[in-house]
CSV table of C-alpha atoms in Angstrom, one decimal:
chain,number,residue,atom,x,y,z
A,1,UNK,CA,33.2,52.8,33.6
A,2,UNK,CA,29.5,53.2,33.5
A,3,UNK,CA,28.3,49.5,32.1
A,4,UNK,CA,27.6,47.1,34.3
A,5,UNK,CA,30.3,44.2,35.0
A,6,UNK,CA,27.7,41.4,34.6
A,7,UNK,CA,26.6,40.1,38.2
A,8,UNK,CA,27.2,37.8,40.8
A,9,UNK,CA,28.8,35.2,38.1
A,10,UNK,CA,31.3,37.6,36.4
A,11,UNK,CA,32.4,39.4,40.0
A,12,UNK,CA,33.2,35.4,41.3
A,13,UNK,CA,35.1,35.1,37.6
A,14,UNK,CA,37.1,38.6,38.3
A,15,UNK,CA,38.1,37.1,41.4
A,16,UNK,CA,39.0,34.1,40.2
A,17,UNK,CA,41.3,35.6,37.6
A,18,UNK,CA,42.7,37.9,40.1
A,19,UNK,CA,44.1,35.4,42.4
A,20,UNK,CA,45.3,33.8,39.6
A,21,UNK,CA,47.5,37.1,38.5
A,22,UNK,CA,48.4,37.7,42.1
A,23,UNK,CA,50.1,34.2,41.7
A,24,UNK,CA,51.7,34.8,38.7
A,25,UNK,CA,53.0,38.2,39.5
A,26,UNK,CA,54.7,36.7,42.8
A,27,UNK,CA,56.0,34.0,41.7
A,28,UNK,CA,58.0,36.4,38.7
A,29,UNK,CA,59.2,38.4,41.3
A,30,UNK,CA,60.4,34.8,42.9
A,31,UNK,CA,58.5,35.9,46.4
A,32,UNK,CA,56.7,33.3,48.0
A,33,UNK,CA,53.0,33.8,49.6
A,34,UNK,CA,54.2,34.0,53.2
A,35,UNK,CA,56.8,37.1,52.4
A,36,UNK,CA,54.1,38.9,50.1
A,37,UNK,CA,54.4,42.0,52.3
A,38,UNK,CA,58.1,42.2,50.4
A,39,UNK,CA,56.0,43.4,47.3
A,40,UNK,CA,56.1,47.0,48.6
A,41,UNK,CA,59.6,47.0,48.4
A,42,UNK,CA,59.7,45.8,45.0
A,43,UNK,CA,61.3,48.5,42.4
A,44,UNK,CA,58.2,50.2,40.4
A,45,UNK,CA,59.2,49.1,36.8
A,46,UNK,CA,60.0,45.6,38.2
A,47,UNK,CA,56.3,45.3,39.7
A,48,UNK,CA,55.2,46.3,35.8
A,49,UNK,CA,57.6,44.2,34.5
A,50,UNK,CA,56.9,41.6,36.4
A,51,UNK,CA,52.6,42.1,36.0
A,52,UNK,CA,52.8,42.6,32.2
A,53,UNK,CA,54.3,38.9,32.3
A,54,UNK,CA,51.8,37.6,34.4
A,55,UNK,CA,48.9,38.7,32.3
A,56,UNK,CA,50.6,37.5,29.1
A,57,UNK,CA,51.1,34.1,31.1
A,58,UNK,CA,47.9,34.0,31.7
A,59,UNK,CA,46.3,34.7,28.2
A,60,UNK,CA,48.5,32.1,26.5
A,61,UNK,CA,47.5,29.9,29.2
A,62,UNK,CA,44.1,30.0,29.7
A,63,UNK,CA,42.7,32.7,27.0
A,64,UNK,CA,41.9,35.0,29.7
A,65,UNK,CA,41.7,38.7,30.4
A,66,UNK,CA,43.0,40.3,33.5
A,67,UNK,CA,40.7,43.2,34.0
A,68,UNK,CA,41.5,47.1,35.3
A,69,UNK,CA,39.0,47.3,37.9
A,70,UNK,CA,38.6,46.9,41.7
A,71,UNK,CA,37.5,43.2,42.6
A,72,UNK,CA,34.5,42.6,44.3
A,73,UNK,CA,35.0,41.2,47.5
A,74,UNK,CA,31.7,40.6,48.7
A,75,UNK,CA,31.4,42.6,51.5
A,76,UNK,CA,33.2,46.0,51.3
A,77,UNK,CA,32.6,46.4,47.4
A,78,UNK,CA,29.9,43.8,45.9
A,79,UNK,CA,30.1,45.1,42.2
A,80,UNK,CA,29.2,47.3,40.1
A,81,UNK,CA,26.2,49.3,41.4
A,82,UNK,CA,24.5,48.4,37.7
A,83,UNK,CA,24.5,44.8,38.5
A,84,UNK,CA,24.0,45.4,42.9
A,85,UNK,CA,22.5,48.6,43.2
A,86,UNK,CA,23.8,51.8,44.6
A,87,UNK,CA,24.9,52.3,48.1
A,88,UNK,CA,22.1,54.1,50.0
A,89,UNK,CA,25.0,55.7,51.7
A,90,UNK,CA,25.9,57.6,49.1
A,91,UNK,CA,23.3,58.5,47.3
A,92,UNK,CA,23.0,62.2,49.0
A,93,UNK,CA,26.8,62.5,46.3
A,94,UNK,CA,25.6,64.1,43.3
A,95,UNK,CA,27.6,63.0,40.3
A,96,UNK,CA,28.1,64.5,36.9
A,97,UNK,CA,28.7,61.7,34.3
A,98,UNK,CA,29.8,61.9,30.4
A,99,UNK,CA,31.8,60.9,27.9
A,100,UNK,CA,32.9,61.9,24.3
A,101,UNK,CA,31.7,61.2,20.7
A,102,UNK,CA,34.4,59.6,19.4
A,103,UNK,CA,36.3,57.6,22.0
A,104,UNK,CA,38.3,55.3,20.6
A,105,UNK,CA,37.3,55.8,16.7
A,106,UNK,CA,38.0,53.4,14.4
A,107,UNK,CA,40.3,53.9,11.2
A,108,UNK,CA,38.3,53.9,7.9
A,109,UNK,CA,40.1,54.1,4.4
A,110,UNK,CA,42.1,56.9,4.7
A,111,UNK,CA,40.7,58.5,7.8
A,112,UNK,CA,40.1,62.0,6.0
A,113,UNK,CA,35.8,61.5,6.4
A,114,UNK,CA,35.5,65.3,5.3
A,115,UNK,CA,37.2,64.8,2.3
A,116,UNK,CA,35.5,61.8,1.4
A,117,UNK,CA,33.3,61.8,-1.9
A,118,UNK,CA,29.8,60.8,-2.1
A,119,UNK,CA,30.5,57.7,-3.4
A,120,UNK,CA,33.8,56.2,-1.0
A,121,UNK,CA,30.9,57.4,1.9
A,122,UNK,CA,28.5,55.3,0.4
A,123,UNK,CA,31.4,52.2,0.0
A,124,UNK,CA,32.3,52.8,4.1
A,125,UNK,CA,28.7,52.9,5.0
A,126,UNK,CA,28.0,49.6,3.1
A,127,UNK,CA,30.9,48.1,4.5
A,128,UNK,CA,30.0,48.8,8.2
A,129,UNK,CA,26.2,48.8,8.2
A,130,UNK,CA,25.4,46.4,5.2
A,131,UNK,CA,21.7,46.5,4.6
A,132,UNK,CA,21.3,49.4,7.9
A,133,UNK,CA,23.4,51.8,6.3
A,134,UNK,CA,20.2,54.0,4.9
A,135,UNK,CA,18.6,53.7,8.4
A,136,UNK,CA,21.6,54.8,10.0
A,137,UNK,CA,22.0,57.7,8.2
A,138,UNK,CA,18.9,58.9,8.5
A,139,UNK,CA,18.6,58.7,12.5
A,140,UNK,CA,22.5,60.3,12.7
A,141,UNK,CA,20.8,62.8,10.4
A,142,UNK,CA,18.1,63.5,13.3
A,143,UNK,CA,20.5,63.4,16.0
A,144,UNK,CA,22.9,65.5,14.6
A,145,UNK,CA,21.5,67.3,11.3
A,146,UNK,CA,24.8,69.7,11.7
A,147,UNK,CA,27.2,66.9,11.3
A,148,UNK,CA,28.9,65.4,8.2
A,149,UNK,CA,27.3,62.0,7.7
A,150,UNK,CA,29.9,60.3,7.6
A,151,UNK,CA,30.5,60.8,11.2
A,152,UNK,CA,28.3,58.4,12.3
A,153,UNK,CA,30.9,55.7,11.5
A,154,UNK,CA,33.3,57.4,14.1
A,155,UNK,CA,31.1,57.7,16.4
A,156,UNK,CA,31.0,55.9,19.8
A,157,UNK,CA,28.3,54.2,21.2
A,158,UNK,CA,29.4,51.9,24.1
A,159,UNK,CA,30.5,54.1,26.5
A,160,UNK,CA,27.8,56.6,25.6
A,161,UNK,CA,24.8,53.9,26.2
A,162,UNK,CA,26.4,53.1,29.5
A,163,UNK,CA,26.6,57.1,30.3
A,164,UNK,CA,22.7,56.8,29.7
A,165,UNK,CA,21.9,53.4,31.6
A,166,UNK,CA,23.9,54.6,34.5
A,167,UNK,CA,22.6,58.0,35.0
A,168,UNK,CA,19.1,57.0,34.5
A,169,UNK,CA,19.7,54.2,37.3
A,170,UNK,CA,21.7,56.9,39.6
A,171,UNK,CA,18.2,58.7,39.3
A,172,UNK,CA,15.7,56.3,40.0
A,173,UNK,CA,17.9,55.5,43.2
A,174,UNK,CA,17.4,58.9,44.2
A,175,UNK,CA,20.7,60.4,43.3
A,176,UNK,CA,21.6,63.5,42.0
A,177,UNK,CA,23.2,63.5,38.5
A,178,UNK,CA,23.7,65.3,35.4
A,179,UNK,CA,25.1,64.5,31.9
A,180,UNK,CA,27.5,65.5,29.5
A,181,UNK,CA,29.0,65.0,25.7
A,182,UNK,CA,32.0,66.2,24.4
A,183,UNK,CA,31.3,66.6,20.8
A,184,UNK,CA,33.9,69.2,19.4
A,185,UNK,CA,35.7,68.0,16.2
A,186,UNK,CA,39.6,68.6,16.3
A,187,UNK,CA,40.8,70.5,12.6
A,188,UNK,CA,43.3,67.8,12.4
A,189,UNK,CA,43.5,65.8,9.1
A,190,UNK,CA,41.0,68.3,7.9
A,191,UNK,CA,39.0,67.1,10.6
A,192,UNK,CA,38.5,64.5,13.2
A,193,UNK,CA,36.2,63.0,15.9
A,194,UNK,CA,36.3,64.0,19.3
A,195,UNK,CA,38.7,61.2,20.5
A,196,UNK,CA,39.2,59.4,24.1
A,197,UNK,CA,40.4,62.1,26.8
A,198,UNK,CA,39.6,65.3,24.0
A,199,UNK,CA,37.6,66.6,26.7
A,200,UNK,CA,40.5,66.9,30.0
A,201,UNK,CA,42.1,70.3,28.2
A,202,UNK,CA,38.7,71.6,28.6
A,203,UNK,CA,38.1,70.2,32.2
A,204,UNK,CA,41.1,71.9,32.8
A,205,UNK,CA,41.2,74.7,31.3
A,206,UNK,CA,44.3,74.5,29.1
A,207,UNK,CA,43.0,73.7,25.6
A,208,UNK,CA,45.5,76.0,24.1
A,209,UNK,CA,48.2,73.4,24.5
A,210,UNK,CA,46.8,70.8,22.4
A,211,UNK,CA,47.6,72.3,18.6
A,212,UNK,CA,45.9,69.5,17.2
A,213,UNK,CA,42.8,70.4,18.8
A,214,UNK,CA,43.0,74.3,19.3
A,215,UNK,CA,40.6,76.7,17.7
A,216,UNK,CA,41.3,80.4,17.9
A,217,UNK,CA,38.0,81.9,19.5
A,218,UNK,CA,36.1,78.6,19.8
A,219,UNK,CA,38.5,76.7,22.1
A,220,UNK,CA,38.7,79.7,24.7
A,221,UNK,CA,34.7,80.0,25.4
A,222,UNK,CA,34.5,76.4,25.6
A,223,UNK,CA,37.2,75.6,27.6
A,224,UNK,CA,35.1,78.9,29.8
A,225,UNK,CA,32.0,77.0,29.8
A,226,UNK,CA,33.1,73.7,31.0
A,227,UNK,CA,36.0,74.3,33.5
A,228,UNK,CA,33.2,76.7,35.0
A,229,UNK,CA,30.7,73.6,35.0
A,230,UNK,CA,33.8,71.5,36.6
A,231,UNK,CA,34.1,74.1,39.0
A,232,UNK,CA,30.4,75.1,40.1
A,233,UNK,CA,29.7,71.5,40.5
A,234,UNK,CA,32.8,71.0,43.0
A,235,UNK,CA,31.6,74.3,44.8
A,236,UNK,CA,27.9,73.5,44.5
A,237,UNK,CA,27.1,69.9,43.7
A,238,UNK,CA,25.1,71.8,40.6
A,239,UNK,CA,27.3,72.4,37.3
A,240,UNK,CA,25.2,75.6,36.0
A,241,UNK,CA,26.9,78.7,36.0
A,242,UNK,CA,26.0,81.5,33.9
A,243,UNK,CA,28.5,81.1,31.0
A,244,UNK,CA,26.2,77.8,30.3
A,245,UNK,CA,22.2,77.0,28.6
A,246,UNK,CA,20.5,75.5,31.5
A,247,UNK,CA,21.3,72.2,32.2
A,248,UNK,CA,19.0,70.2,34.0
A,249,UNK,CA,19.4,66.8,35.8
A,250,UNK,CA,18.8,63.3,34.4
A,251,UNK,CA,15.6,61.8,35.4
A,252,UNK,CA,14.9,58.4,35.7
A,253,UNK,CA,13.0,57.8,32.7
A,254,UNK,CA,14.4,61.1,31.0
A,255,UNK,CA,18.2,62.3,29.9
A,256,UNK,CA,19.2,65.8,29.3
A,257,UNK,CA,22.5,65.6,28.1
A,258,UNK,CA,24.6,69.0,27.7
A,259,UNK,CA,26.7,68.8,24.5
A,260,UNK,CA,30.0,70.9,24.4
A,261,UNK,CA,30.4,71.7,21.2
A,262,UNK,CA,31.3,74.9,19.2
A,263,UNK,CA,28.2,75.9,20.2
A,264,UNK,CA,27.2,73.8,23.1
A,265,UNK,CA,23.8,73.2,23.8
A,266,UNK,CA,21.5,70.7,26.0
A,267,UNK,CA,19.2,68.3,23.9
A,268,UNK,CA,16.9,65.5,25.8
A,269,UNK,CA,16.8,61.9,24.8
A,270,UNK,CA,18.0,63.2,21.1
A,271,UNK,CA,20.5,60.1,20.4
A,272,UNK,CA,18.1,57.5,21.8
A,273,UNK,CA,16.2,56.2,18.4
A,274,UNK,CA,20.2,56.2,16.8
A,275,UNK,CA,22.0,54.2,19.7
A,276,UNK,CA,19.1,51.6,19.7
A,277,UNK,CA,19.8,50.5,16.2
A,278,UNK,CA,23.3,50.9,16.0
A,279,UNK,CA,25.0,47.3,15.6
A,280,UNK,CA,27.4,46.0,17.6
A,281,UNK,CA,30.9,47.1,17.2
A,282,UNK,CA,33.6,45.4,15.3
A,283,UNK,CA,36.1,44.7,18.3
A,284,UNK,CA,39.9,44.8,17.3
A,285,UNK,CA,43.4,45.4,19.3
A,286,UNK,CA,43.7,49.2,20.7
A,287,UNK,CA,46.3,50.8,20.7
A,288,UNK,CA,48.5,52.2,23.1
A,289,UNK,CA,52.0,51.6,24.4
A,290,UNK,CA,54.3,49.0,23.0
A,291,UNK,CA,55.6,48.1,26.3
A,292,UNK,CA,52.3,47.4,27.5
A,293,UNK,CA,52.4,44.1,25.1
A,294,UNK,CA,50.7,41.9,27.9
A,295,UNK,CA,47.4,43.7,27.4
A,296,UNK,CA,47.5,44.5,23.8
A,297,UNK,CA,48.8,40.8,22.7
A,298,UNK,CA,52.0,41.2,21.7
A,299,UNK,CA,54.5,39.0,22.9
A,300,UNK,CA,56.9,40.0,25.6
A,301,UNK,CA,60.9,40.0,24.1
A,302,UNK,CA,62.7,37.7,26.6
């Protein structure tokens, strides 16, 4: 992901934390440190099986997380380039870096925001902004004066800020690098937030397939437009093409970001004012698969 992993401290903790699962997965499987070469042998599901126990094991026991990321090592891969820097070596890569409004959205009341009347909006912006909720209105209403209001409680803001942080640092490096925002809203349940992954139909060029998402006339241009950005930029190292507005490249002290929208469009440092005073979000369980219980706390059935 784009935000930074927290220094020399956290990357010793990951590593910590990973020999610790390493143990815990062995011993599961019942092999032994000096036959750990018998892992690649092991049957796929049994490896998840067997890893899924370990990081329960390990939250029960300790309250820890096991985290989805490569472990620095201290010499091939120190960290994230955030907290270390980028590799000079690479820096001649250009990159094209984005995310998408909604992410993983919260649920609200009933979820329906575009049905919503003025006053459950106003009881759902009290609720989440307390004594902010005027000010947040009023900078969503600057950052996106085409959007329902109420959007701005669905809207995603960690993963976006880190898009920001990262691209601007890629810059100042010296790198090459542009920025995106998914911001289409799905017709489903009469509406709904671009959500985490929205975006891949468009990437690849396949947004009919999604019904939940599809929009006769809207979804075949955009779907044009970024595929052709995907493209030019893995052609080029430059995602312009002539289907798109100009798109320029992040600066260090500047970001353009190209929104793909119904009517996509670039806008520079728009969001800015509206992601600085947006609190903290409420953090909760995610959701995802049920057999996946060892990362979403729910204990494994023996």
């Amino acid at each position: 992901g784009p935000n930074g992993s927290g220094g020399p401290e956290s990357a010793e903790h990951a590593r910590k934390i990973s020999r610790m699962a390493a143990k815990q997965i062995l011993a599961n499987l019942n092999i032994t440190p000096d036959r750990v070469h018998e892992i690649e042998t092991v049957d796929w599901y049994d490896l998840a099986q067997a890893t899924m126990e370990a990081i329960w094991t390990i939250g029960q026991e300790t309250g820890e997380r096991v985290s989805w990321a490569p472990i620095p090592d201290g010499k091939y891969f120190m960290g994230h380039p955030l907290d270390f820097g980028f590799r000079p070596e690479t820096l001649h890569v250009p990159l094209l870096v984005g995310s998408v409004l909604g992410e993983s959205t919260p649920t609200i009341g009933d979820n329906l925001k575009n049905t919503w009347d003025a006053a459950t909006l106003e009881g759902h912006m009290k609720e989440r902004f307390g004594d902010k909720a005027e000010q947040m209105k009023t900078l969503f209403a600057q950052a996106y004066p085409e959007r329902n209001p109420a959007d701005v409680l669905f809207m995603d803001t960690g993963l976006r800020r880190g898009c920001i942080e990262f691209t601007k640092a890629r810059a100042a490096a010296g790198g090459k690098v542009w920025n995106w925002l998914f911001t289409l809203e799905s017709p489903f349940n009469y509406g709904t937030m671009a959500w985490h992954n929205a975006d891949e139909p468009y990437c690849f060029h396949n947004a009919e397939y999604i019904e939940a998402q599809y929009i006769p006339g809207v979804s075949e241009r955009l779907q044009d437009q970024m595929t052709g950005a995907w493209v030019a930029f893995a052609y080029n190292g430059d995602p312009n093409h002539a289907g798109l507005p100009q798109w320029d490249a992040v600066k260090p002290d500047s970001v353009p970001t190209m929104r793909f929208d119904a009517v996509t469009d670039q806008k520079v440092d728009y969001d800015q004012a509206l992601l600085d005073a947006y609190p903290a979000p409420k953090r909760g369980g995610f959701p995802g698969s049920g057999k996946m219980y060892a990362i979403f706390g729910i204990e494994p059935k023996k």
